[in-house]
């Protein structure tokens, strides 16, 4: 037998004294019972402390029927989660459907069967307990995710570095609170900088933890910053064996502003886009090896290309090119290249913002909707 102080509270609403007497006799030994004989009184009693754990509500009552009472209860934050079980002598499907539409969880039909009444009440109280427990767990998870989000944001660069004759901009938009995209800079001096953009497979906490590992692994590559193939090789060796079921794609670019050259290596990542100011055309830089963390003996190669005044270098993750519109058509590389060619007159900040606006419009999503995938963009312009 449940202790008196631990008894759940039920609100019984019925205008017929006989029905109240029957239901009360069935449940009084196990539960605390409040009684209301009309809808107005029910709405008054439901707010008394402690709030009822379940409401047994007659459908047919004068002045305010059970449907209206239930509707009002579901429109108030304090009472919307209290389960409502209708008491009724009606057996029409349309009547029951209306009850579920206004928020009831079940029906108990008259004449009352003590076994059925006890079983239905017990079941819905148990279900409410499970829902409350899940809600608490979800709240805990949300708080932990928020902490993880703040930690993850803290490992990303707080601002773009200053490098001679180079205009830089970066954008990072996670699909979820914590994500798998990552970017970082290795600033050697005023003339030399390394840029890494990476994409961890999957989303959520595991991908975010792997991205955090990348931060630590990249920081150890400063002495090899000028050799992109070496950087990716060492990152791969560091990550291999540390996790299973995930992999990392990456682009690494080293910009030598003194000699005006770019060195590039990739690991299963979309190509770097390079806009040639002299010709007004954009081209792909693709020197891809195997993605990171999967094969310890994977090898990587790099290529070197000259840089000219006004050239652009664009690193990104596939969240940009694979964004789909309402017809499930991807934004794609061709549109991305066209956009880059047509907007080379902008500053990098303007370019990045305008591109993300274009992606947003293409997707048809509202501003507060999450993207289809994590989006990361780093833009460099030689000025």
Tab-separated table of C-alpha atoms in Angstrom:
chain	number	residue	atom	x	y	z
A	1	UNK	CA	0.000	0.000	0.000
A	2	UNK	CA	1.269	3.500	-0.894
A	3	UNK	CA	2.018	5.749	2.075
A	4	UNK	CA	-0.587	8.489	2.617
A	5	UNK	CA	1.943	11.284	2.040
A	6	UNK	CA	2.958	9.732	-1.282
A	7	UNK	CA	-0.550	9.394	-2.675
A	8	UNK	CA	-1.141	10.891	-6.093
A	9	UNK	CA	-3.852	13.550	-6.355
A	10	UNK	CA	-6.771	13.124	-8.745
A	11	UNK	CA	-9.298	15.755	-9.763
A	12	UNK	CA	-12.710	14.175	-10.400
A	13	UNK	CA	-15.122	16.354	-12.388
A	14	UNK	CA	-18.745	15.197	-12.800
A	15	UNK	CA	-22.148	16.802	-12.283
A	16	UNK	CA	-23.822	13.516	-11.276
A	17	UNK	CA	-23.498	12.662	-7.538
A	18	UNK	CA	-23.941	8.952	-8.291
A	19	UNK	CA	-20.965	8.910	-10.652
A	20	UNK	CA	-18.835	10.810	-8.135
A	21	UNK	CA	-19.757	8.319	-5.434
A	22	UNK	CA	-18.908	5.297	-7.605
A	23	UNK	CA	-15.550	6.596	-8.860
A	24	UNK	CA	-14.584	7.847	-5.401
A	25	UNK	CA	-15.330	4.459	-3.859
A	26	UNK	CA	-13.109	2.761	-6.478
A	27	UNK	CA	-10.103	5.065	-6.053
A	28	UNK	CA	-10.217	6.647	-2.575
A	29	UNK	CA	-7.982	4.051	-0.889
A	30	UNK	CA	-5.115	4.623	-3.319
A	31	UNK	CA	-5.379	8.298	-4.240
A	32	UNK	CA	-6.244	11.724	-2.848
A	33	UNK	CA	-9.360	12.890	-4.633
A	34	UNK	CA	-10.651	16.406	-5.207
A	35	UNK	CA	-14.183	16.775	-6.541
A	36	UNK	CA	-15.695	19.413	-8.817
A	37	UNK	CA	-19.312	19.286	-9.930
A	38	UNK	CA	-18.988	21.637	-12.919
A	39	UNK	CA	-16.418	22.985	-15.355
A	40	UNK	CA	-15.914	26.364	-13.670
A	41	UNK	CA	-15.198	24.716	-10.317
A	42	UNK	CA	-12.798	22.296	-12.027
A	43	UNK	CA	-10.784	25.183	-13.482
A	44	UNK	CA	-10.620	26.708	-10.004
A	45	UNK	CA	-9.574	23.521	-8.184
A	46	UNK	CA	-7.000	22.481	-10.762
A	47	UNK	CA	-4.706	25.334	-9.709
A	48	UNK	CA	-4.696	24.385	-6.010
A	49	UNK	CA	-1.367	23.131	-4.658
A	50	UNK	CA	-0.345	20.441	-5.207
A	51	UNK	CA	-1.582	20.348	-8.792
A	52	UNK	CA	-3.496	17.171	-9.617
A	53	UNK	CA	-1.502	14.350	-11.180
A	54	UNK	CA	-4.464	13.290	-13.342
A	55	UNK	CA	-7.945	14.613	-14.159
A	56	UNK	CA	-11.038	12.435	-14.580
A	57	UNK	CA	-13.426	14.629	-16.545
A	58	UNK	CA	-17.045	14.055	-17.441
A	59	UNK	CA	-17.861	14.954	-21.041
A	60	UNK	CA	-21.530	15.978	-20.700
A	61	UNK	CA	-22.014	18.788	-18.187
A	62	UNK	CA	-24.231	21.900	-18.187
A	63	UNK	CA	-22.834	25.352	-19.083
A	64	UNK	CA	-19.295	24.136	-19.805
A	65	UNK	CA	-18.811	20.619	-21.191
A	66	UNK	CA	-15.733	18.470	-20.789
A	67	UNK	CA	-14.352	19.359	-24.220
A	68	UNK	CA	-14.210	23.056	-23.346
A	69	UNK	CA	-12.718	22.382	-19.920
A	70	UNK	CA	-10.017	20.199	-21.469
A	71	UNK	CA	-9.295	22.813	-24.147
A	72	UNK	CA	-8.807	25.484	-21.493
A	73	UNK	CA	-6.558	23.238	-19.428
A	74	UNK	CA	-4.330	22.532	-22.440
A	75	UNK	CA	-3.981	26.250	-23.177
A	76	UNK	CA	-2.427	27.020	-19.774
A	77	UNK	CA	1.254	26.172	-19.248
A	78	UNK	CA	0.734	25.105	-15.616
A	79	UNK	CA	-1.921	22.511	-16.490
A	80	UNK	CA	-1.266	21.551	-20.121
A	81	UNK	CA	0.785	18.479	-19.175
A	82	UNK	CA	-1.731	17.033	-16.699
A	83	UNK	CA	-3.282	13.956	-18.358
A	84	UNK	CA	-7.052	14.144	-18.853
A	85	UNK	CA	-9.164	10.988	-19.006
A	86	UNK	CA	-12.744	11.537	-20.139
A	87	UNK	CA	-15.657	9.837	-18.378
A	88	UNK	CA	-18.477	9.214	-20.833
A	89	UNK	CA	-21.502	7.181	-21.700
A	90	UNK	CA	-21.087	8.048	-25.387
A	91	UNK	CA	-19.670	5.395	-27.673
A	92	UNK	CA	-19.595	7.164	-31.038
A	93	UNK	CA	-16.197	7.246	-32.714
A	94	UNK	CA	-16.664	10.925	-33.602
A	95	UNK	CA	-17.117	11.787	-29.904
A	96	UNK	CA	-13.941	9.984	-28.917
A	97	UNK	CA	-12.033	11.553	-31.804
A	98	UNK	CA	-13.056	15.021	-30.664
A	99	UNK	CA	-11.832	14.225	-27.166
A	100	UNK	CA	-8.392	13.221	-28.407
A	101	UNK	CA	-8.285	16.331	-30.582
A	102	UNK	CA	-8.721	18.622	-27.551
A	103	UNK	CA	-5.981	16.803	-25.637
A	104	UNK	CA	-7.466	13.873	-23.697
A	105	UNK	CA	-5.290	10.778	-23.320
A	106	UNK	CA	-8.032	8.184	-22.852
A	107	UNK	CA	-11.715	7.394	-22.215
A	108	UNK	CA	-13.412	5.441	-19.438
A	109	UNK	CA	-16.907	4.397	-20.410
A	110	UNK	CA	-19.969	4.276	-18.183
A	111	UNK	CA	-21.187	2.185	-16.442
A	112	UNK	CA	-17.854	2.043	-14.603
A	113	UNK	CA	-15.933	-1.182	-14.155
A	114	UNK	CA	-13.758	-0.907	-11.009
A	115	UNK	CA	-10.980	-2.950	-12.629
A	116	UNK	CA	-10.981	-0.778	-15.764
A	117	UNK	CA	-11.028	2.488	-13.779
A	118	UNK	CA	-8.125	1.379	-11.590
A	119	UNK	CA	-6.114	0.067	-14.528
A	120	UNK	CA	-6.578	3.196	-16.693
A	121	UNK	CA	-5.722	5.559	-13.843
A	122	UNK	CA	-2.666	3.535	-12.862
A	123	UNK	CA	-1.454	3.321	-16.478
A	124	UNK	CA	-1.715	7.043	-17.187
A	125	UNK	CA	-0.112	8.026	-13.904
A	126	UNK	CA	2.757	5.678	-14.717
A	127	UNK	CA	3.060	7.122	-18.224
A	128	UNK	CA	3.093	10.647	-16.823
A	129	UNK	CA	5.869	9.641	-14.447
A	130	UNK	CA	7.893	8.305	-17.366
A	131	UNK	CA	7.260	11.486	-19.398
A	132	UNK	CA	8.365	13.661	-16.487
A	133	UNK	CA	11.502	11.575	-16.038
A	134	UNK	CA	12.292	11.816	-19.754
A	135	UNK	CA	11.682	15.572	-19.673
A	136	UNK	CA	14.143	15.933	-16.786
A	137	UNK	CA	16.703	13.820	-18.615
A	138	UNK	CA	16.184	15.875	-21.773
A	139	UNK	CA	16.655	19.075	-19.792
A	140	UNK	CA	19.906	17.708	-18.361
A	141	UNK	CA	21.092	16.731	-21.842
A	142	UNK	CA	20.227	20.202	-23.184
A	143	UNK	CA	22.240	21.829	-20.405
A	144	UNK	CA	25.192	19.528	-21.077
A	145	UNK	CA	24.954	20.251	-24.816
A	146	UNK	CA	24.959	23.969	-24.112
A	147	UNK	CA	28.135	23.574	-22.047
A	148	UNK	CA	29.639	21.478	-24.855
A	149	UNK	CA	28.628	24.118	-27.411
A	150	UNK	CA	30.397	26.830	-25.419
A	151	UNK	CA	33.498	24.672	-25.087
A	152	UNK	CA	33.487	23.915	-28.805
A	153	UNK	CA	33.077	27.564	-29.749
A	154	UNK	CA	35.964	28.396	-27.441
A	155	UNK	CA	38.355	26.224	-29.471
A	156	UNK	CA	37.516	28.022	-32.713
A	157	UNK	CA	39.412	31.215	-33.556
A	158	UNK	CA	37.796	34.222	-31.890
A	159	UNK	CA	38.942	36.442	-34.758
A	160	UNK	CA	40.773	36.102	-38.028
A	161	UNK	CA	44.518	36.814	-37.786
A	162	UNK	CA	46.247	39.795	-39.374
A	163	UNK	CA	48.542	38.826	-42.251
A	164	UNK	CA	50.243	41.291	-44.601
A	165	UNK	CA	48.334	41.995	-47.835
A	166	UNK	CA	45.675	39.423	-46.942
A	167	UNK	CA	41.992	40.059	-46.227
A	168	UNK	CA	40.499	37.120	-44.291
A	169	UNK	CA	36.967	36.200	-43.233
A	170	UNK	CA	35.497	33.070	-41.641
A	171	UNK	CA	32.014	31.724	-40.940
A	172	UNK	CA	30.887	28.734	-38.871
A	173	UNK	CA	27.239	27.622	-38.665
A	174	UNK	CA	26.619	24.322	-36.839
A	175	UNK	CA	23.696	22.110	-37.824
A	176	UNK	CA	23.131	21.257	-34.145
A	177	UNK	CA	24.278	22.791	-30.873
A	178	UNK	CA	27.530	20.888	-31.211
A	179	UNK	CA	28.915	19.971	-34.591
A	180	UNK	CA	31.733	18.301	-36.482
A	181	UNK	CA	33.077	21.117	-38.644
A	182	UNK	CA	36.340	22.739	-37.630
A	183	UNK	CA	38.680	25.437	-38.863
A	184	UNK	CA	41.822	27.004	-37.481
A	185	UNK	CA	44.847	29.092	-38.415
A	186	UNK	CA	48.556	28.555	-37.859
A	187	UNK	CA	50.114	32.005	-37.969
A	188	UNK	CA	53.876	31.730	-38.428
A	189	UNK	CA	54.543	35.460	-38.808
A	190	UNK	CA	53.131	38.493	-40.633
A	191	UNK	CA	53.841	36.909	-44.009
A	192	UNK	CA	53.042	33.219	-43.511
A	193	UNK	CA	49.872	31.457	-42.442
A	194	UNK	CA	48.428	27.963	-42.554
A	195	UNK	CA	44.640	27.416	-42.792
A	196	UNK	CA	42.874	24.156	-41.987
A	197	UNK	CA	39.213	23.420	-42.687
A	198	UNK	CA	37.915	19.988	-41.649
A	199	UNK	CA	34.666	18.065	-41.527
A	200	UNK	CA	34.115	15.172	-39.120
A	201	UNK	CA	31.592	12.588	-40.319
A	202	UNK	CA	28.330	12.585	-38.409
A	203	UNK	CA	27.060	15.224	-36.014
A	204	UNK	CA	26.520	15.838	-32.321
A	205	UNK	CA	28.775	15.179	-29.365
A	206	UNK	CA	31.063	12.486	-30.884
A	207	UNK	CA	31.855	14.644	-33.917
A	208	UNK	CA	32.450	17.671	-31.687
A	209	UNK	CA	34.891	15.737	-29.489
A	210	UNK	CA	36.847	14.639	-32.557
A	211	UNK	CA	36.934	18.253	-33.762
A	212	UNK	CA	38.421	19.169	-30.380
A	213	UNK	CA	41.116	16.532	-30.928
A	214	UNK	CA	41.927	18.194	-34.251
A	215	UNK	CA	42.585	21.478	-32.451
A	216	UNK	CA	45.220	19.855	-30.258
A	217	UNK	CA	46.727	17.859	-33.116
A	218	UNK	CA	47.031	20.901	-35.385
A	219	UNK	CA	48.713	22.999	-32.702
A	220	UNK	CA	51.555	20.481	-32.687
A	221	UNK	CA	52.245	20.948	-36.417
A	222	UNK	CA	53.692	24.478	-36.349
A	223	UNK	CA	57.185	23.433	-37.438
A	224	UNK	CA	55.693	21.647	-40.482
A	225	UNK	CA	53.219	24.418	-41.352
A	226	UNK	CA	54.896	25.152	-44.699
A	227	UNK	CA	54.503	21.523	-45.855
A	228	UNK	CA	50.775	20.705	-46.268
A	229	UNK	CA	51.417	17.028	-47.052
A	230	UNK	CA	53.397	16.693	-43.812
A	231	UNK	CA	50.672	18.424	-41.803
A	232	UNK	CA	47.964	16.047	-43.055
A	233	UNK	CA	50.197	12.999	-42.658
A	234	UNK	CA	50.891	13.851	-39.033
A	235	UNK	CA	47.271	14.717	-38.310
A	236	UNK	CA	46.263	11.352	-39.738
A	237	UNK	CA	48.822	9.500	-37.617
A	238	UNK	CA	47.657	11.347	-34.504
A	239	UNK	CA	43.978	10.589	-35.089
A	240	UNK	CA	44.296	6.955	-36.211
A	241	UNK	CA	43.169	4.492	-33.561
A	242	UNK	CA	41.630	7.163	-31.334
A	243	UNK	CA	38.010	6.529	-32.374
A	244	UNK	CA	35.895	4.209	-34.512
A	245	UNK	CA	33.021	4.750	-36.907
A	246	UNK	CA	34.021	8.295	-37.822
A	247	UNK	CA	36.463	9.848	-40.266
A	248	UNK	CA	37.683	13.353	-41.048
A	249	UNK	CA	38.003	15.155	-44.377
A	250	UNK	CA	40.294	18.171	-44.486
A	251	UNK	CA	41.824	20.899	-46.634
A	252	UNK	CA	45.046	22.554	-45.594
A	253	UNK	CA	46.446	25.648	-47.320
A	254	UNK	CA	49.742	27.407	-46.612
A	255	UNK	CA	50.001	30.993	-47.849
A	256	UNK	CA	53.456	32.518	-48.287
A	257	UNK	CA	52.804	36.228	-48.796
A	258	UNK	CA	56.505	36.968	-49.095
A	259	UNK	CA	57.035	34.712	-52.116
A	260	UNK	CA	53.402	34.967	-53.224
A	261	UNK	CA	52.780	31.244	-53.408
A	262	UNK	CA	50.137	28.849	-52.136
A	263	UNK	CA	50.728	25.241	-51.111
A	264	UNK	CA	47.768	22.914	-50.740
A	265	UNK	CA	46.954	19.351	-49.695
A	266	UNK	CA	43.629	17.628	-49.150
A	267	UNK	CA	42.238	14.568	-47.410
A	268	UNK	CA	39.002	13.494	-49.100
A	269	UNK	CA	37.724	17.079	-48.952
A	270	UNK	CA	35.933	19.224	-51.554
A	271	UNK	CA	38.394	21.193	-53.713
A	272	UNK	CA	39.698	24.596	-52.699
A	273	UNK	CA	38.372	27.300	-55.010
A	274	UNK	CA	40.879	29.815	-56.364
A	275	UNK	CA	39.786	32.946	-58.219
A	276	UNK	CA	42.422	34.257	-60.626
A	277	UNK	CA	42.046	38.044	-60.720
A	278	UNK	CA	44.125	38.306	-63.921
A	279	UNK	CA	41.740	36.138	-65.939
A	280	UNK	CA	38.521	36.691	-63.954
A	281	UNK	CA	38.053	32.906	-63.798
A	282	UNK	CA	37.798	30.463	-60.931
A	283	UNK	CA	39.396	27.040	-60.784
A	284	UNK	CA	39.477	24.048	-58.456
A	285	UNK	CA	42.588	23.091	-56.509
A	286	UNK	CA	42.339	19.397	-55.783
A	287	UNK	CA	45.199	17.340	-54.409
A	288	UNK	CA	43.326	14.771	-52.375
A	289	UNK	CA	44.572	11.837	-50.389
A	290	UNK	CA	42.569	9.441	-48.215
A	291	UNK	CA	40.444	10.975	-45.466
A	292	UNK	CA	42.024	11.236	-42.026
A	293	UNK	CA	41.913	8.694	-39.177
A	294	UNK	CA	41.139	5.603	-41.243
A	295	UNK	CA	44.506	4.312	-42.489
A	296	UNK	CA	47.635	4.970	-40.476
A	297	UNK	CA	49.906	4.540	-43.508
A	298	UNK	CA	47.893	6.882	-45.767
A	299	UNK	CA	50.095	9.250	-47.740
A	300	UNK	CA	49.430	12.788	-48.910
A	301	UNK	CA	50.888	15.012	-51.607
A	302	UNK	CA	50.781	18.754	-52.087
A	303	UNK	CA	50.841	21.184	-54.973
A	304	UNK	CA	52.179	24.717	-55.250
A	305	UNK	CA	50.630	27.534	-57.269
A	306	UNK	CA	51.590	31.197	-57.657
A	307	UNK	CA	49.451	33.956	-56.192
A	308	UNK	CA	48.717	37.318	-57.783
A	309	UNK	CA	47.266	40.591	-56.589
A	310	UNK	CA	43.490	40.324	-56.254
A	311	UNK	CA	43.388	36.510	-56.177
A	312	UNK	CA	40.923	34.708	-53.893
A	313	UNK	CA	41.297	31.417	-52.010
A	314	UNK	CA	38.116	29.799	-50.680
A	315	UNK	CA	38.048	26.870	-48.238
A	316	UNK	CA	34.723	25.395	-47.160
A	317	UNK	CA	32.837	22.280	-46.080
A	318	UNK	CA	30.223	20.474	-48.162
A	319	UNK	CA	27.419	21.990	-46.103
A	320	UNK	CA	27.540	24.815	-48.651
A	321	UNK	CA	27.462	22.868	-51.904
A	322	UNK	CA	25.100	20.159	-50.624
A	323	UNK	CA	22.439	22.520	-49.274
A	324	UNK	CA	19.149	21.448	-50.897
A	325	UNK	CA	16.168	23.525	-51.945
A	326	UNK	CA	12.541	22.480	-51.567
A	327	UNK	CA	12.835	20.358	-54.723
A	328	UNK	CA	15.816	18.536	-53.108
A	329	UNK	CA	18.227	20.033	-55.654
A	330	UNK	CA	21.699	20.820	-54.304
A	331	UNK	CA	23.210	24.301	-54.467
A	332	UNK	CA	26.176	22.591	-56.142
A	333	UNK	CA	29.666	23.530	-57.254
A	334	UNK	CA	28.609	25.338	-60.420
A	335	UNK	CA	26.479	27.873	-58.564
A	336	UNK	CA	29.241	28.250	-55.986
A	337	UNK	CA	31.823	29.002	-58.704
A	338	UNK	CA	29.468	31.434	-60.442
A	339	UNK	CA	28.854	33.237	-57.169
A	340	UNK	CA	32.598	33.549	-56.513
A	341	UNK	CA	33.300	34.921	-59.989
A	342	UNK	CA	30.484	37.458	-59.787
A	343	UNK	CA	31.315	38.780	-56.309
A	344	UNK	CA	35.080	39.189	-56.341
A	345	UNK	CA	34.657	42.978	-55.990
A	346	UNK	CA	33.384	42.556	-52.391
A	347	UNK	CA	35.410	42.482	-49.198
A	348	UNK	CA	35.809	39.005	-47.716
A	349	UNK	CA	33.339	39.858	-44.928
A	350	UNK	CA	30.760	41.007	-47.462
A	351	UNK	CA	31.459	37.973	-49.651
A	352	UNK	CA	30.981	35.512	-46.762
A	353	UNK	CA	27.768	37.150	-45.546
A	354	UNK	CA	26.278	37.369	-49.037
A	355	UNK	CA	27.117	33.736	-49.792
A	356	UNK	CA	25.408	32.522	-46.630
A	357	UNK	CA	22.385	34.667	-47.485
A	358	UNK	CA	22.286	32.991	-50.917
A	359	UNK	CA	22.467	29.550	-49.301
A	360	UNK	CA	19.658	30.503	-46.926
A	361	UNK	CA	17.451	31.688	-49.781
A	362	UNK	CA	18.243	28.591	-51.819
A	363	UNK	CA	17.217	26.288	-48.984
A	364	UNK	CA	13.904	28.052	-48.389
A	365	UNK	CA	14.408	27.718	-44.628
A	366	UNK	CA	13.405	30.325	-42.089
A	367	UNK	CA	16.249	32.213	-40.422
A	368	UNK	CA	15.837	30.286	-37.165
A	369	UNK	CA	15.828	26.843	-38.827
A	370	UNK	CA	18.894	24.619	-38.613
A	371	UNK	CA	20.801	24.016	-41.861
A	372	UNK	CA	20.912	20.579	-43.519
A	373	UNK	CA	24.566	20.227	-42.542
A	374	UNK	CA	27.290	22.117	-40.699
A	375	UNK	CA	28.598	25.042	-42.745
A	376	UNK	CA	32.160	26.373	-42.530
A	377	UNK	CA	33.761	28.935	-44.799
A	378	UNK	CA	37.182	30.605	-44.813
A	379	UNK	CA	37.859	33.234	-47.484
A	380	UNK	CA	41.245	34.815	-48.239
A	381	UNK	CA	41.755	37.732	-50.668
A	382	UNK	CA	45.142	39.102	-51.699
A	383	UNK	CA	44.952	42.876	-51.555
